[in-house]
Coordinates of C-alpha atoms and ligand atoms in Angstrom, one line a residue:
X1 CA 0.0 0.0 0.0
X2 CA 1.1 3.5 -0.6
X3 CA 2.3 6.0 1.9
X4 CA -1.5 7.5 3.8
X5 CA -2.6 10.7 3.2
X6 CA -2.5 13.1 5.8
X7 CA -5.6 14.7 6.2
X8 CA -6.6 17.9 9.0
X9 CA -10.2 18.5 9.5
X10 CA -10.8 21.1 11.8
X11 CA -14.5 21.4 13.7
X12 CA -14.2 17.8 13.6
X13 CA -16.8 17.3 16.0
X14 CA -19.6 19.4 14.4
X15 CA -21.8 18.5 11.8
X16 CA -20.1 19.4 8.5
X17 CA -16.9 17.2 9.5
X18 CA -19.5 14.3 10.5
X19 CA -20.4 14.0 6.9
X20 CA -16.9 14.3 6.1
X21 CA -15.0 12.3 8.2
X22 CA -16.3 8.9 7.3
X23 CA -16.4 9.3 3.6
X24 CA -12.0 10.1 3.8
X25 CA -11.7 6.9 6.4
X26 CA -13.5 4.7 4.0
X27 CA -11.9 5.2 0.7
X28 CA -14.9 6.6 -0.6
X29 CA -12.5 10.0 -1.5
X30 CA -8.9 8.8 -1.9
X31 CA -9.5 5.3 -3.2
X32 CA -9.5 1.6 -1.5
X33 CA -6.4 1.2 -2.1
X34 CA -4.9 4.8 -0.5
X35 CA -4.4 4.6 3.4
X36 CA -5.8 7.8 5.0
X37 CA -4.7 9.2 8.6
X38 CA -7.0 12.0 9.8
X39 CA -5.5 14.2 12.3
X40 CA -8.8 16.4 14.0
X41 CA -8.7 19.7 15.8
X42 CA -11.2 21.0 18.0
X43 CA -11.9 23.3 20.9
X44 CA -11.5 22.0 24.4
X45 CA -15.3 22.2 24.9
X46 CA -16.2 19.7 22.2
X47 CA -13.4 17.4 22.5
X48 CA -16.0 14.6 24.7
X49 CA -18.0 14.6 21.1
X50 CA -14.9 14.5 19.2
X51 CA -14.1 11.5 21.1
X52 CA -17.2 9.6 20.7
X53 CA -16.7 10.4 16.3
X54 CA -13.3 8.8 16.9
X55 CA -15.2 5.9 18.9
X56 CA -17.5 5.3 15.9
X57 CA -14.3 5.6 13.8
X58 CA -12.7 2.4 15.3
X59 CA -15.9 0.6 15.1
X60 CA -16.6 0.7 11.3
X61 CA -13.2 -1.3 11.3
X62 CA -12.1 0.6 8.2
X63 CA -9.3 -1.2 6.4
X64 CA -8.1 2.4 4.8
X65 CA -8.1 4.3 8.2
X66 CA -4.1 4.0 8.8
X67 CA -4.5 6.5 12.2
X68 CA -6.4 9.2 13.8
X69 CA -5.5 11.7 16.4
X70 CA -6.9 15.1 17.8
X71 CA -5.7 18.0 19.1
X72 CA -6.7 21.3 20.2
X73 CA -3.6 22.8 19.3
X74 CA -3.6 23.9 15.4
X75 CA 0.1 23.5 15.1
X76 CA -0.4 19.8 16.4
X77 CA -2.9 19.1 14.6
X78 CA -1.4 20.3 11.0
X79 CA 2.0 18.6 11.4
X80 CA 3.0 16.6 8.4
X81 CA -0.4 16.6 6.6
X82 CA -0.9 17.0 2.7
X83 CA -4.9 18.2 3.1
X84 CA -6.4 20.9 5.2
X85 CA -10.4 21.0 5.2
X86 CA -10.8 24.0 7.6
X87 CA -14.6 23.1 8.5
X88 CA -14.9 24.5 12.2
X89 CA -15.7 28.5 12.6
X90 CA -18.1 30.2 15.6
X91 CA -21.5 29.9 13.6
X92 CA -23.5 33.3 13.1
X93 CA -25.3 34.0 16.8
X94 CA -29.1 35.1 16.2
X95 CA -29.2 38.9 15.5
X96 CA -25.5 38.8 14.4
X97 CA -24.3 41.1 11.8
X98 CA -21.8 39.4 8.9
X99 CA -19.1 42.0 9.7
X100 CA -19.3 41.2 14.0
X101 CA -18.7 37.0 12.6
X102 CA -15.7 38.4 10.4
X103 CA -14.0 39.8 13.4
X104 CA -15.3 37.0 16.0
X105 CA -13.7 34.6 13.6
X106 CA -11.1 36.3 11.8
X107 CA -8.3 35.7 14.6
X108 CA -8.9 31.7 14.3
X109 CA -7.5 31.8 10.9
X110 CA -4.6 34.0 12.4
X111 CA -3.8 31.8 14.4
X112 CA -4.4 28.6 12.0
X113 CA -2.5 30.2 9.2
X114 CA 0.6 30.3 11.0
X115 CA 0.1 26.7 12.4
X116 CA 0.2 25.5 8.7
X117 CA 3.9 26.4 8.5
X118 CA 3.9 22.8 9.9
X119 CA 2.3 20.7 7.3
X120 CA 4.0 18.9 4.4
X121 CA 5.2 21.2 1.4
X122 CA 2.6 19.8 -1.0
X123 CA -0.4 20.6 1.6
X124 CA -3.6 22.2 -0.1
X125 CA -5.9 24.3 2.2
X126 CA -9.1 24.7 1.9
X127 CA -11.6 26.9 3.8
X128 CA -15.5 26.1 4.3
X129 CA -16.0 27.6 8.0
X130 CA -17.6 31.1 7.0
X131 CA -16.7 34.0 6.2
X132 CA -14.9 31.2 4.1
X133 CA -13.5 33.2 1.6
X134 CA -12.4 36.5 4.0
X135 CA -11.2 33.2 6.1
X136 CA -8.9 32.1 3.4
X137 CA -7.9 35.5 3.1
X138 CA -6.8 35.8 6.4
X139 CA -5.2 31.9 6.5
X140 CA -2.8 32.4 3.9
X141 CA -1.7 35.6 4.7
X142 CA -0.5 34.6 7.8
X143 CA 1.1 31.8 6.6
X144 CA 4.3 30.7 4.8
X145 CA 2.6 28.0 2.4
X146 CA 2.3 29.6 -1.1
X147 CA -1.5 31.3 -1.6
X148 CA -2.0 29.6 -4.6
X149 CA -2.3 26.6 -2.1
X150 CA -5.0 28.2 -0.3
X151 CA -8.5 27.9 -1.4
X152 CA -12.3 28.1 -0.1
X153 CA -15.7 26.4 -0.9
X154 CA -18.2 27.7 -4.1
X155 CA -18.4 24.0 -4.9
X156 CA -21.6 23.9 -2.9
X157 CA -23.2 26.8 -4.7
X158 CA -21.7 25.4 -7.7
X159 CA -23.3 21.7 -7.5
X160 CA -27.0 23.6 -6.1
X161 CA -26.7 25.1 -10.0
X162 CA -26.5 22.6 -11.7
X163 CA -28.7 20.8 -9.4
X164 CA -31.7 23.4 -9.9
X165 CA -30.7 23.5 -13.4
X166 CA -30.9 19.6 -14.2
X167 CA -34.2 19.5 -12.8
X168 CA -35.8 22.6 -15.0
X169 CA -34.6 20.9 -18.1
X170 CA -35.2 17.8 -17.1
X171 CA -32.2 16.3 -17.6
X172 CA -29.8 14.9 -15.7
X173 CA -27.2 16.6 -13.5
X174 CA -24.0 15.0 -15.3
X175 CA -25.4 17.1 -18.6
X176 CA -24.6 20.5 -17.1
X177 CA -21.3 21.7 -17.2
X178 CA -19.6 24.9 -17.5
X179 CA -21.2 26.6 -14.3
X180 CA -19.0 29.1 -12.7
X181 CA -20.0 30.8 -9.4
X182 CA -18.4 34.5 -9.3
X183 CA -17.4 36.0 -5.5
X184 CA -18.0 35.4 -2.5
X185 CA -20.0 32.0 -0.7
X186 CA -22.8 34.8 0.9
X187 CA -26.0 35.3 -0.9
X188 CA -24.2 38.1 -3.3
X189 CA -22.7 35.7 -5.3
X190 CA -23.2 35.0 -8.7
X191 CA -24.3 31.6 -10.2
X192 CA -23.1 32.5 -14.0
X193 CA -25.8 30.5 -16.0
X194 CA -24.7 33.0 -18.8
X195 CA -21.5 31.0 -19.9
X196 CA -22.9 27.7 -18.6
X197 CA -23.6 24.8 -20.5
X198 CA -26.4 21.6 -20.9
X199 CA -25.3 18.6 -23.6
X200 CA -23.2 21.2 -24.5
X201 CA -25.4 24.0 -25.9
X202 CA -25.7 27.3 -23.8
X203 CA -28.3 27.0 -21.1
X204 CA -30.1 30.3 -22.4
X205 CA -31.0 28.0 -25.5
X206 CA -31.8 25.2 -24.3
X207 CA -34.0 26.6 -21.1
X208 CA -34.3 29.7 -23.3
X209 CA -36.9 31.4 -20.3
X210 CA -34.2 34.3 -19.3
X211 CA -36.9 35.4 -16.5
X212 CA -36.7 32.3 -14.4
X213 CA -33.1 31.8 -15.0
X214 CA -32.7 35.3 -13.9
X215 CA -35.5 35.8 -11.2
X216 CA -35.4 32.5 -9.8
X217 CA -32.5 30.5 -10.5
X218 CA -30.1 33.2 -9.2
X219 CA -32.0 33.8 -6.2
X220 CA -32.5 30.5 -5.1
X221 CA -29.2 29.8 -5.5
X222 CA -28.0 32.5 -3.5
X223 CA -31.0 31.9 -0.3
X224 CA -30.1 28.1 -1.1
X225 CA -28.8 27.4 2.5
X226 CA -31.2 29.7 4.2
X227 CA -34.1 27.3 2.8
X228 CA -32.5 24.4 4.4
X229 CA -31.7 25.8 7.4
X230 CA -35.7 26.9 7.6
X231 CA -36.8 23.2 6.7
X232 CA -34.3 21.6 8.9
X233 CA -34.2 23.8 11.5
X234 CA -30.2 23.5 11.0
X235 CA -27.9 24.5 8.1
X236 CA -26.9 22.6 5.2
X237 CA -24.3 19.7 5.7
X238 CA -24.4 16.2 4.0
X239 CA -24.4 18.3 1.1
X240 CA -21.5 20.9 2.1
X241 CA -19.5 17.8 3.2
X242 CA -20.5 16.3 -0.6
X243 CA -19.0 19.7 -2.0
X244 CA -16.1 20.1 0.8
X245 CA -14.7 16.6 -0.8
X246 CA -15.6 17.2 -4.3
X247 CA -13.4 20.2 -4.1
X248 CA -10.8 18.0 -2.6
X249 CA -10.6 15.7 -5.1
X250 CA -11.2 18.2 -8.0
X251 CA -7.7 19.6 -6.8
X252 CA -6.2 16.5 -7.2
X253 CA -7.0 15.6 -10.5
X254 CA -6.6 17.7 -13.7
X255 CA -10.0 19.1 -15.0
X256 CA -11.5 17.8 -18.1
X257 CA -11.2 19.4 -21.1
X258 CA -13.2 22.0 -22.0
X259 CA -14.9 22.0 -17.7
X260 CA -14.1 24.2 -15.0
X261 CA -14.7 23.9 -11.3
X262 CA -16.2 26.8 -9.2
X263 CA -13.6 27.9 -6.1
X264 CA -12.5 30.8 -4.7
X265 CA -8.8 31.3 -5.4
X266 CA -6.0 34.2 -4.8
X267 CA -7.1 37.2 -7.8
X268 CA -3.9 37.6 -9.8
X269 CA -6.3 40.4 -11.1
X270 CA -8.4 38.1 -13.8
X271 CA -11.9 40.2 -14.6
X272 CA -10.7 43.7 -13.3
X273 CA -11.3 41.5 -9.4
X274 CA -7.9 43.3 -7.2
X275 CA -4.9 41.3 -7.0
X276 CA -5.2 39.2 -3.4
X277 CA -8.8 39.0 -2.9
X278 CA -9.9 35.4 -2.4
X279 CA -13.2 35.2 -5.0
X280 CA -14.9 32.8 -6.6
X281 CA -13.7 32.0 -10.4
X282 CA -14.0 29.5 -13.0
X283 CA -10.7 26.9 -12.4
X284 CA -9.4 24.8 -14.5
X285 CA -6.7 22.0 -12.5
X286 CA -3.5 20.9 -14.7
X287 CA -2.2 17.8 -15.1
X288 CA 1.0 18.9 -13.3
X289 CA -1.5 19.9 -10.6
X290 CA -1.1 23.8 -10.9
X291 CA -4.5 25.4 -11.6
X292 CA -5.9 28.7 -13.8
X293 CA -8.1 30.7 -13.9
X294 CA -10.4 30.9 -16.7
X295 CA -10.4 33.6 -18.8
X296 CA -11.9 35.6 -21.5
X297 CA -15.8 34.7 -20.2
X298 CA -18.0 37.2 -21.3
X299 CA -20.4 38.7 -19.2
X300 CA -23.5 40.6 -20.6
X301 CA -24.1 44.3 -18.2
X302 CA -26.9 42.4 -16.4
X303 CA -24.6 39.9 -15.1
X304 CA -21.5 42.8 -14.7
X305 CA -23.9 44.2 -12.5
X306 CA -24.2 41.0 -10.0
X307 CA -20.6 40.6 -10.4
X308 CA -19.4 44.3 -9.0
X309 CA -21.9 44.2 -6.2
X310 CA -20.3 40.8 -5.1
X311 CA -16.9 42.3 -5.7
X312 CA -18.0 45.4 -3.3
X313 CA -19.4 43.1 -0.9
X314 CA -15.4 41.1 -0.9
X315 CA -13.9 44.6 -0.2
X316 CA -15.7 45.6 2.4
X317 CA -15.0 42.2 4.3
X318 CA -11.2 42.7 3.8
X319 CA -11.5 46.5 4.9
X320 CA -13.3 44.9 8.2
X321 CA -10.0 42.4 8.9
X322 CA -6.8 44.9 7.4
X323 CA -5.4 44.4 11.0
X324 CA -5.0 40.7 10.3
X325 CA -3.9 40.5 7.2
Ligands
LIG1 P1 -21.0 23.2 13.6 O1 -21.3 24.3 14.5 O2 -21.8 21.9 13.6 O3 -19.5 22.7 13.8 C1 -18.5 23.7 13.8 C2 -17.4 23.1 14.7 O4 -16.3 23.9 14.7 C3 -17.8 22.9 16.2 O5 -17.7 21.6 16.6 C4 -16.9 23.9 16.9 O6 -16.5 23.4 18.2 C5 -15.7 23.9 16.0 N1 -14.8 25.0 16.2 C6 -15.2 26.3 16.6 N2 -14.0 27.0 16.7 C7 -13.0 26.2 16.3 C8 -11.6 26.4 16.3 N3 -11.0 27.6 16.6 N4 -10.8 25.4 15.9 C9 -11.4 24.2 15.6 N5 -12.7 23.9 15.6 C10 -13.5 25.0 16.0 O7 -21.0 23.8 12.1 P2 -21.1 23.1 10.7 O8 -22.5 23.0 10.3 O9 -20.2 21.9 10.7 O10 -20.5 24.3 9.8 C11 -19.1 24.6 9.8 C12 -18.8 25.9 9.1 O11 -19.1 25.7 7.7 C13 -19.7 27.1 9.5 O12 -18.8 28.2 9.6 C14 -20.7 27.2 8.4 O13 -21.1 28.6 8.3 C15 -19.8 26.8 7.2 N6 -20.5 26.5 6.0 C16 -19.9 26.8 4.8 C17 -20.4 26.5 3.6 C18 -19.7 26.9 2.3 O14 -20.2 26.6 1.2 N7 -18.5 27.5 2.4 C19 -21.7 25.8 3.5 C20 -22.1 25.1 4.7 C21 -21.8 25.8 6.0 O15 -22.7 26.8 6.3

């Protein structure tokens, strides 16, 4: 058997990570025959939970599990390891503005940043705990690891497109392609159905009714997750997990020709978006495992317009955190 995978998952006791966690000790991710050792970090109140995850760990007897351990020190937790899902954040208290999370949260990822310096020099990061992408923002900056190692989660809104978009042409979900998510993971973004595609015609023509795709699609899309969290009474996360390890493995893999993935990656400056903002583009993964952005989509002023405001909206969360950065 190969050497395992080192894999962190931080906020491994809350409910993202227990969607997570089970799918990378089974092989369901890396492969049955890739050995996989999870190393978990938590915070000292949830460790008794984190314990009992690690209990149901051992008893699914799982022949790709090659370890496990837990921490609540971030520098013990990413020693030596080639992944980084960075799942665990303070979740938005009731009557709490976005900008009060950014700064309740923002010094975790100071303090996790620098705690990367310890994992192995091929480690990719990614960032799902919210204000993921500001989160990311703040991660890498305080961190040695390159930024172009660094990434955070559209995949969900991503996969809801093509979801909602698979179901109104009545088709299924493996047809759609092409769907990029511009920005930020807040309801601002911008799920492009503009350059996307279905059996590879543009979804304009082959849906063709530019008011749903513009009144509804967008908008449900962007309120996605506050719809489950008012039918489940909690927020979305078998299907976050879902996207958490697509993204993963998307990374991992070069992109087929003529796809692109939805993440939010470091702006060299692609689409007039400033250099070092963490925003959602279409990305395309190389075969020597370096990634692109992709350029030269066109965006008709209707769709400019979503994309500046979710721009704006990035700005103003970095102007919030300049002190950490
Ligand atoms: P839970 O509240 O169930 O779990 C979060 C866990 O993080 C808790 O166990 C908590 O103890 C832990 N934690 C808190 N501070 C920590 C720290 N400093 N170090 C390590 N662990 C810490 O939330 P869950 O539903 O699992 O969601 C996790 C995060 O994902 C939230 O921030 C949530 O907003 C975000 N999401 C991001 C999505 C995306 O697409 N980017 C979609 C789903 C989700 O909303």
């Amino acid at each position: 058997m190969a050497d395992p995978i080192r894999v962190a998952v931080t906020g491994a006791a809350g409910q993202i990570a227990y969607s997570v966690i089970f799918r990378l000790a089974s092989g369901a991710v890396f492969g049955r025959e890739q050995p996989v050792h999870l190393s978990f970090l938590e915070i000292p109140p949830a460790m008794k939970v984190l314990e009992a995850v690690m209990m149901e760990l051992e008893d699914c007897a799982f022949p790709t599990l090659s370890g496990m351990s837990a921490s609540d020190q971030p520098e013990n937790a990413f020693d030596g390891v080639n992944v980084a899902m960075l799942i665990g954040s303070r979740p938005r208290g009731a009557g709490m503005e976005r900008a009060e999370l950014i700064r309740v949260n923002g010094p975790i990822f100071v303090g996790q940043g620098k705690a990367l310096n310890r994992a192995a020099a091929d480690v990719r990061v990614l960032v799902v705990g919210n204000p993921c992408n500001t989160n990311c923002l703040i991660a890498q900056r305080n961190s040695d690891v390159p930024n172009e190692r660094f990434s955070a989660m559209m995949r969900l809104d991503q996969n809801r497109t093509k979801g909602m978009l698979a179901i109104k042409a009545g088709v299924p979900v493996s047809a759609v392609t092409n769907v990029a998510v511009w920005g930020n993971h807040s309801n601002n973004q911008y799920p492009d159905f503009e350059n996307a595609r279905i059996a590879g015609r543009p979804v304009t023509e082959v849906i063709g009714d530019e008011a749903w795709l513009r009144d509804r699609l967008v908008p449900d899309v962007q309120n996605r997750g506050a719809a489950v969290i008012k039918a489940r009474g909690s927020s979305s996360a078998a299907s976050a997990a879902s996207a958490a390890l697509d993204h993963v493995l998307s990374f991992r893999q070069p992109t087929p020709d003529g796809e692109w993935i939805a993440a939010a990656v470091t702006s060299a400056g692609q689409y007039g978006v400033d250099p070092g903002l963490v925003f959602g583009f279409p990305v395309r993964v190389k075969a020597d495992g370096s990634w692109e952005v992709v350029e030269g989509l066109s965006l008709s002023p209707w769709a400019r317009g979503k994309f500046d405001k979710v721009l704006e909206e990035l700005r103003q969360e970095r102007d919030v955190v300049t002190d950490l950065l």
